PDB file of C-alpha atoms in Angstrom:
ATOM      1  CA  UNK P   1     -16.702  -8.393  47.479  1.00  0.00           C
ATOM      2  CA  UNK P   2     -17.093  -6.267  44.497  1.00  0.00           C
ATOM      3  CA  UNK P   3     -13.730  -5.736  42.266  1.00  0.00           C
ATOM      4  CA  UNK P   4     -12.681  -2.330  41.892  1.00  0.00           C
ATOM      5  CA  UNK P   5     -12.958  -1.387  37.636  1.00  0.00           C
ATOM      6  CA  UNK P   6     -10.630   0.456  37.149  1.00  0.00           C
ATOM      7  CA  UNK P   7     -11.259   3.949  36.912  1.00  0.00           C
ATOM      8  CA  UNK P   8     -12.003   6.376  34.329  1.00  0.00           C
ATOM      9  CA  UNK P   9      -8.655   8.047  35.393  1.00  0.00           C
ATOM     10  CA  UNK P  10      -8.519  11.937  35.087  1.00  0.00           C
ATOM     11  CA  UNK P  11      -9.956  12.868  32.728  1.00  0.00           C
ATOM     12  CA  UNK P  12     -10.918  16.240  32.543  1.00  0.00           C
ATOM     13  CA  UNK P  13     -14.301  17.397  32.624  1.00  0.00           C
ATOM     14  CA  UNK P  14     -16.967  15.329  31.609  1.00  0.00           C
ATOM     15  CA  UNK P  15     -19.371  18.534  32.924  1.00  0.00           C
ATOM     16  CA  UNK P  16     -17.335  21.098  30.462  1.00  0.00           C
ATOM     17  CA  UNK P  17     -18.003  18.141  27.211  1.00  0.00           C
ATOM     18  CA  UNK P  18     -21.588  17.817  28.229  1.00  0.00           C
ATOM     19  CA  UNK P  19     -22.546  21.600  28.314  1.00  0.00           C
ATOM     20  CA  UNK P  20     -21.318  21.466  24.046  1.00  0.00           C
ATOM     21  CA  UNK P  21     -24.015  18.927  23.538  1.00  0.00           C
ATOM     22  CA  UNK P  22     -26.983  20.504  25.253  1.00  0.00           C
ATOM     23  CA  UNK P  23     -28.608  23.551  23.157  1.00  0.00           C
ATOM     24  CA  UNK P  24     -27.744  27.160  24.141  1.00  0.00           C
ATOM     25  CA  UNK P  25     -30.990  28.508  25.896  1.00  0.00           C
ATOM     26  CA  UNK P  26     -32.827  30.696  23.245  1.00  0.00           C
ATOM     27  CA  UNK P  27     -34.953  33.419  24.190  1.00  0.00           C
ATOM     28  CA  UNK P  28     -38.432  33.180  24.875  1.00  0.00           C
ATOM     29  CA  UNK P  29     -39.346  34.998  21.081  1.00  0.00           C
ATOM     30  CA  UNK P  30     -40.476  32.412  19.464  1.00  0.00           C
ATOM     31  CA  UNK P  31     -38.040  30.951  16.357  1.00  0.00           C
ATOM     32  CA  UNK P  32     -35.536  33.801  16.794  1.00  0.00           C
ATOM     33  CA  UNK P  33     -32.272  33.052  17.805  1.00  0.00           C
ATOM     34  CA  UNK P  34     -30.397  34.461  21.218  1.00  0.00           C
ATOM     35  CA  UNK P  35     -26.988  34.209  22.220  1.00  0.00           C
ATOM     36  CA  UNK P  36     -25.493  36.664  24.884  1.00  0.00           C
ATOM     37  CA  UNK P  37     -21.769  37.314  23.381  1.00  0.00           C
ATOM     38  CA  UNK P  38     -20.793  39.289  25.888  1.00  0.00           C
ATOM     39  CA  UNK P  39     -21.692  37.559  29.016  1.00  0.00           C
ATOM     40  CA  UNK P  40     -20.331  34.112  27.080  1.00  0.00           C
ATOM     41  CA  UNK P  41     -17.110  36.150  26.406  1.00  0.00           C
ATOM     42  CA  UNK P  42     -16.420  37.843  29.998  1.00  0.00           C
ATOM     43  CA  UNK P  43     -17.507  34.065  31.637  1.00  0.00           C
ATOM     44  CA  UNK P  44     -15.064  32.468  29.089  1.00  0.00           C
ATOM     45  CA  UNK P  45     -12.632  34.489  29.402  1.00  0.00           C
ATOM     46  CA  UNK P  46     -12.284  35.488  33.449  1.00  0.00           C
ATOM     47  CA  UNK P  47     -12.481  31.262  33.953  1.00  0.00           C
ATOM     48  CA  UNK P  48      -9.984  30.011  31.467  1.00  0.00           C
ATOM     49  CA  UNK P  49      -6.732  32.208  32.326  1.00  0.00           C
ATOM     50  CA  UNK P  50      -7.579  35.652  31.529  1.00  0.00           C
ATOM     51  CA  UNK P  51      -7.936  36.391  34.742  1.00  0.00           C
ATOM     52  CA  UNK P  52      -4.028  36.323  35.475  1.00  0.00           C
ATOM     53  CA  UNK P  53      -3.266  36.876  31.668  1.00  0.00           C
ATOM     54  CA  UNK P  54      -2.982  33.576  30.190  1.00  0.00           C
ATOM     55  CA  UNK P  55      -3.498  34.236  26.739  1.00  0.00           C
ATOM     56  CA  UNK P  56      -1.908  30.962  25.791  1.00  0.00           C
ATOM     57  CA  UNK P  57      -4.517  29.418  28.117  1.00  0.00           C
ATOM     58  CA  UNK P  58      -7.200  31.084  27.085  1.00  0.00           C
ATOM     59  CA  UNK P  59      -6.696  30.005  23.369  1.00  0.00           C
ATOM     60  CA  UNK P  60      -6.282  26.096  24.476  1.00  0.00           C
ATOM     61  CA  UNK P  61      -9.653  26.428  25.750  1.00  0.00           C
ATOM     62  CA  UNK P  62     -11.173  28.228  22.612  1.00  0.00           C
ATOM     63  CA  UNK P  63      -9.941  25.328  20.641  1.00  0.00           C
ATOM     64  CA  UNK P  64     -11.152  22.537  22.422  1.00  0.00           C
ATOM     65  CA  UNK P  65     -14.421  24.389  22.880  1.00  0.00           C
ATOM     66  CA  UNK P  66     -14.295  24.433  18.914  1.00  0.00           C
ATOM     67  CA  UNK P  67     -13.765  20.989  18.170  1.00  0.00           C
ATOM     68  CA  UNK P  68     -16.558  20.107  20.801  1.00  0.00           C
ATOM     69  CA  UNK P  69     -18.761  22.553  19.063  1.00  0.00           C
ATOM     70  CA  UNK P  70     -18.027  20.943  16.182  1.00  0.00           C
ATOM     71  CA  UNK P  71     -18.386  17.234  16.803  1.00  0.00           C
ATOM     72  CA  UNK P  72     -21.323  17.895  18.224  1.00  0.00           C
ATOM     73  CA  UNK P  73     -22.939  19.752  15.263  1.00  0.00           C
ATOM     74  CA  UNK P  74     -21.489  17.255  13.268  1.00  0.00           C
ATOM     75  CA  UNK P  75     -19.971  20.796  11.591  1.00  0.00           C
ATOM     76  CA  UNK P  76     -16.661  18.732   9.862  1.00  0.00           C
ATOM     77  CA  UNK P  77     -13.535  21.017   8.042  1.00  0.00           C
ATOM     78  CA  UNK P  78     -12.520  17.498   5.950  1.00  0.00           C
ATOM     79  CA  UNK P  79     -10.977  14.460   7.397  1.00  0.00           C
ATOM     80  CA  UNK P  80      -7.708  13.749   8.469  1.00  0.00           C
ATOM     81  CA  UNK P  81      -6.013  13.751   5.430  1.00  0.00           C
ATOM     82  CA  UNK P  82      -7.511  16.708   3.678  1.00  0.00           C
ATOM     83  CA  UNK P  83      -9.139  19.887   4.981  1.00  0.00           C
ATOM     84  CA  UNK P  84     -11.978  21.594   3.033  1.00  0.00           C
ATOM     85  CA  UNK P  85     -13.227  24.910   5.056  1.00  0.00           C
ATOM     86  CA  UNK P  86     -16.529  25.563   5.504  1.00  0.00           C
ATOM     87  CA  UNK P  87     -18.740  28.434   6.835  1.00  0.00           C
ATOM     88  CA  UNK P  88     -21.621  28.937   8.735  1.00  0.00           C
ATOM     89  CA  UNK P  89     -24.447  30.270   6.177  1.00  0.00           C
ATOM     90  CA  UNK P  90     -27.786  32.196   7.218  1.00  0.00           C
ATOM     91  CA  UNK P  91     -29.451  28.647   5.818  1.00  0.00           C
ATOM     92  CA  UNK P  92     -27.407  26.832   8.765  1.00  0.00           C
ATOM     93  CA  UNK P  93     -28.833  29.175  11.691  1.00  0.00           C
ATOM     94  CA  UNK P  94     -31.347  26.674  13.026  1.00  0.00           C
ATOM     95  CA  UNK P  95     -29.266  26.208  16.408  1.00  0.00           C
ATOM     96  CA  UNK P  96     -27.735  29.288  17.972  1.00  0.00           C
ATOM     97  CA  UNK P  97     -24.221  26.855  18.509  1.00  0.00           C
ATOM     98  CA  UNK P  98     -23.328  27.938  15.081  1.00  0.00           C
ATOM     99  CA  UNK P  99     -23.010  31.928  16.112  1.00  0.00           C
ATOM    100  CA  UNK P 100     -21.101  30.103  19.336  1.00  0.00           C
ATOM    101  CA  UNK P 101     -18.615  28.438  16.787  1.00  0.00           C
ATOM    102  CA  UNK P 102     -17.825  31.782  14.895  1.00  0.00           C
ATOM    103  CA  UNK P 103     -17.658  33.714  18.047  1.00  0.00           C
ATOM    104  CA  UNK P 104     -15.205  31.194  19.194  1.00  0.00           C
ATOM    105  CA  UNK P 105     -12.898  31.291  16.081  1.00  0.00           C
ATOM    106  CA  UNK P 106     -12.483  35.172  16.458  1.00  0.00           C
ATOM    107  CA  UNK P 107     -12.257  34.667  20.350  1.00  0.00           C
ATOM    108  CA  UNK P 108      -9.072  32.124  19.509  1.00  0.00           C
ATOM    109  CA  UNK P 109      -7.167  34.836  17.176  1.00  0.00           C
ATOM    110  CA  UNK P 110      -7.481  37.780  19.313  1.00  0.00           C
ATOM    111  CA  UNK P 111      -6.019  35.466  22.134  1.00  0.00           C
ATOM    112  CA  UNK P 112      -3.287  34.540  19.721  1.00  0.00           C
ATOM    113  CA  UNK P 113      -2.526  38.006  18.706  1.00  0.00           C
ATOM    114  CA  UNK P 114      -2.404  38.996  22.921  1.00  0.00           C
ATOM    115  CA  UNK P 115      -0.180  35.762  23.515  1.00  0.00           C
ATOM    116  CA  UNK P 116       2.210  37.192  20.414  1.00  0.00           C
ATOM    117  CA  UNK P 117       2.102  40.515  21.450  1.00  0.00           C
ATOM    118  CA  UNK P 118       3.471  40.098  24.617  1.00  0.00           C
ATOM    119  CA  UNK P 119       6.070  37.634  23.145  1.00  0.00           C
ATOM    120  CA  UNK P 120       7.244  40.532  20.673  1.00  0.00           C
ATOM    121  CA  UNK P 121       8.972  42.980  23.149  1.00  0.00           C
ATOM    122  CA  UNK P 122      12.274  40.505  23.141  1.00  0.00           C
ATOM    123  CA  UNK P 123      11.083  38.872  19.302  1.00  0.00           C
ATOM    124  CA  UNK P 124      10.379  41.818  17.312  1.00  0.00           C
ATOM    125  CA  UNK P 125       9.232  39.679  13.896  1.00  0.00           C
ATOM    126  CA  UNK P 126       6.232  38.684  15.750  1.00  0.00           C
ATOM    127  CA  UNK P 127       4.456  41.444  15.151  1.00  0.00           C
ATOM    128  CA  UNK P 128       3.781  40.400  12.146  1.00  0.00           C
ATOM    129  CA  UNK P 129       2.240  37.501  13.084  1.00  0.00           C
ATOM    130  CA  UNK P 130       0.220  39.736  15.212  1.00  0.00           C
ATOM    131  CA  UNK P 131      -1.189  41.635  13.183  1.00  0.00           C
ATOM    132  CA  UNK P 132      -2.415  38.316  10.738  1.00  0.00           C
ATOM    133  CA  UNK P 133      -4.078  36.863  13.984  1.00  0.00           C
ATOM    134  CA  UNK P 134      -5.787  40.583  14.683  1.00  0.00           C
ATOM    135  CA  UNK P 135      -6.699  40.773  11.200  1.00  0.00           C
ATOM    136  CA  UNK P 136      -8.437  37.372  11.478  1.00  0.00           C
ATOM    137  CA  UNK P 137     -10.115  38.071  15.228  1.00  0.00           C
ATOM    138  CA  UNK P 138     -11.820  40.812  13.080  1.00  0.00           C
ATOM    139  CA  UNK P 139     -12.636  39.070   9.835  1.00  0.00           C
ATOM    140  CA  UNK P 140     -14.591  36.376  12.045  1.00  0.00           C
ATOM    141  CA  UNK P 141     -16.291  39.737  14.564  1.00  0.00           C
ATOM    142  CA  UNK P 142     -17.343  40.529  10.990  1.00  0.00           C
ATOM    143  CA  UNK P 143     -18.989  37.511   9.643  1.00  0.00           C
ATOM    144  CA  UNK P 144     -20.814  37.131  13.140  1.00  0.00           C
ATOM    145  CA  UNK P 145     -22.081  40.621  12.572  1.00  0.00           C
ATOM    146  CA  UNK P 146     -23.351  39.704   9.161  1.00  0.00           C
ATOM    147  CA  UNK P 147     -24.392  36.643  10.605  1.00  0.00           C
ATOM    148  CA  UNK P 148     -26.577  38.219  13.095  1.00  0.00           C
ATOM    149  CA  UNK P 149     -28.301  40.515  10.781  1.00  0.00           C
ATOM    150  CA  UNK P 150     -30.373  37.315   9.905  1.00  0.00           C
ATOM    151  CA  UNK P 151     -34.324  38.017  10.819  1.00  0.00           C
ATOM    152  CA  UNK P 152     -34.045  34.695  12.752  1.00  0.00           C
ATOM    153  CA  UNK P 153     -31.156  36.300  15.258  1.00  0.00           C
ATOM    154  CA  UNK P 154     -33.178  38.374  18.049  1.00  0.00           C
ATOM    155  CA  UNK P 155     -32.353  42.277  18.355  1.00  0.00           C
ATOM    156  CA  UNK P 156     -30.141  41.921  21.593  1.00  0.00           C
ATOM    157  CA  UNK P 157     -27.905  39.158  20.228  1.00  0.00           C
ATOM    158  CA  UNK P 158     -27.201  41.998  16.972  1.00  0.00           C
ATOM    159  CA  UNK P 159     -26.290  44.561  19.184  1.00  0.00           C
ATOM    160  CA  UNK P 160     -23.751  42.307  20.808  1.00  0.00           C
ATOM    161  CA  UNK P 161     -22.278  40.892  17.711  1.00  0.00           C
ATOM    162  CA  UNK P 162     -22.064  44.918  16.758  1.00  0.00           C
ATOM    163  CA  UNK P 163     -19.854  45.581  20.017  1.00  0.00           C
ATOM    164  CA  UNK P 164     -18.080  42.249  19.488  1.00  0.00           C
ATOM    165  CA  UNK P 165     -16.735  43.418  15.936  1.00  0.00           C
ATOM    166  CA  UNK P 166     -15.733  46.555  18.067  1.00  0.00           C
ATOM    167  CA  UNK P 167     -12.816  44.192  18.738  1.00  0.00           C
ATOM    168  CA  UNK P 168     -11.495  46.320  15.133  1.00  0.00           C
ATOM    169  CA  UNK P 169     -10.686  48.707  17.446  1.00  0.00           C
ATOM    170  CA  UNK P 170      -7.754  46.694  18.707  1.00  0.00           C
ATOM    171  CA  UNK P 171      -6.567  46.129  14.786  1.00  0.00           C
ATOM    172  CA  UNK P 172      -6.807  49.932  13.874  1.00  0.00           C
ATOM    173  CA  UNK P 173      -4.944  50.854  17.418  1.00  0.00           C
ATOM    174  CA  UNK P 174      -1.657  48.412  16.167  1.00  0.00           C
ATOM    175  CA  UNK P 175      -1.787  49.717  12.750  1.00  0.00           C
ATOM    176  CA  UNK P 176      -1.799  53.290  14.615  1.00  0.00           C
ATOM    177  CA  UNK P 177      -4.526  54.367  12.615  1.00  0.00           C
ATOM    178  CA  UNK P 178      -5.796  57.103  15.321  1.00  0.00           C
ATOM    179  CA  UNK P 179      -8.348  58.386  13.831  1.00  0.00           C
ATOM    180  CA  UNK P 180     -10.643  55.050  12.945  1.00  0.00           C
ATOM    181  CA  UNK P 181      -9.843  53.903  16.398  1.00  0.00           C
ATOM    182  CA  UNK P 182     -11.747  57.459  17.845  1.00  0.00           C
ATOM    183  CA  UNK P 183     -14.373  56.388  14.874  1.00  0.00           C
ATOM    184  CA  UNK P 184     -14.748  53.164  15.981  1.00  0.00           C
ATOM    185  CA  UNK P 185     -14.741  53.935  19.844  1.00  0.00           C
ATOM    186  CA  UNK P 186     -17.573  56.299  19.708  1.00  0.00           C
ATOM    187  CA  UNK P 187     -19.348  53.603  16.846  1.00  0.00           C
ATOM    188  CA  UNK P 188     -19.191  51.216  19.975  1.00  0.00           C
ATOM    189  CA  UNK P 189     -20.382  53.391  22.641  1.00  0.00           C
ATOM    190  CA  UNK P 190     -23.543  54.580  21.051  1.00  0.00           C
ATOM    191  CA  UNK P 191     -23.812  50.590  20.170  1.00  0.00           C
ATOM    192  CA  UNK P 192     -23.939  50.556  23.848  1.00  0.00           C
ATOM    193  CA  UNK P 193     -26.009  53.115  24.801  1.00  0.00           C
ATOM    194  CA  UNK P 194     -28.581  52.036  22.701  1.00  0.00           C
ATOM    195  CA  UNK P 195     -28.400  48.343  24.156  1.00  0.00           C
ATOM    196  CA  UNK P 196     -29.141  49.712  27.980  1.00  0.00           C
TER     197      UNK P 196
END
């Protein structure tokens, strides 16, 4: 008979590591680059605990989608005894997984900044965190935007990254800044409009 070897125990999804290493699908325009934010958002996001309001969940999953991302590009912040940052330039766009890795680090501070602003109603001093984890959610929507203003990014992908820096909206509303928030809700609407 045939010996049982000892199984791979539980580890947890072999199918989730293997989508990192197989290229997004880009459109059918030749060299431009495609990624659909929004549908990669609302997927993420409705699967991985938002849909009972998990933020804490929700960021788990962010960062190990990161550090796939990451390996995979071979995309390293240092090594384990000293971190050097680095960002995605316009020179690096060859893949569309680099937009995937910014949109991911803003995707991971807004769901920080949800998680700690349902933890300050009873711990009032987080909402200073907050607001530091909004401030970076929008600082990465930003840098996508720029990002995506590249001539090798198609023109659906920078009309998303436009709606996905909307996510300012949520920064302005905490600082109670009422009247950017109406600015920035009407910038994102005819963002929208224009996209249908």
């Amino acid at each position: 008979g045939a010996r049982g070897g000892g199984g791979g125990g539980g580890l947890a999804g072999p199918a989730e590591e293997n989508k990192e290493n197989e290229k997004p699908k880009a459109d059918d325009l030749g060299d431009s680059l495609g990624l659909e934010i929004l549908q990669i958002v609302k997927e993420s996001q409705q699967q991985h605990g938002l849909r009972h309001g998990d933020f804490q969940r929700y960021r788990g999953y962010c960062s190990r989608r990161l550090r796939r991302l990451r390996k995979t590009l071979n995309f390293k912040m240092g090594n384990r005894h000293k971190f050097t940052g680095r960002k995605v330039t316009e020179e690096l766009l060859s893949d569309n997984r680099y937009l995937l890795l910014i949109l991911m680090d803003a995707e991971r501070a807004w769901s920080y900044a949800m998680q700690l602003k349902q933890e300050a109603n009873t711990e009032p001093r987080k909402r200073f965190h907050l607001l530091s984890r909004l401030r970076k959610a929008v600082k990465h929507a930003e840098e996508l935007e720029r990002l995506c203003e590249s001539n090798r990014v198609d023109a659906k992908t920078k009309l998303e990254a436009q709606v996905s820096a909307g996510c300012q909206n949520c920064f302005v509303i905490e600082q109670r800044e009422f009247k950017l928030t109406i600015f920035f809700m009407n910038k994102c609407v005819g963002i929208v409009k224009v996209g249908d």
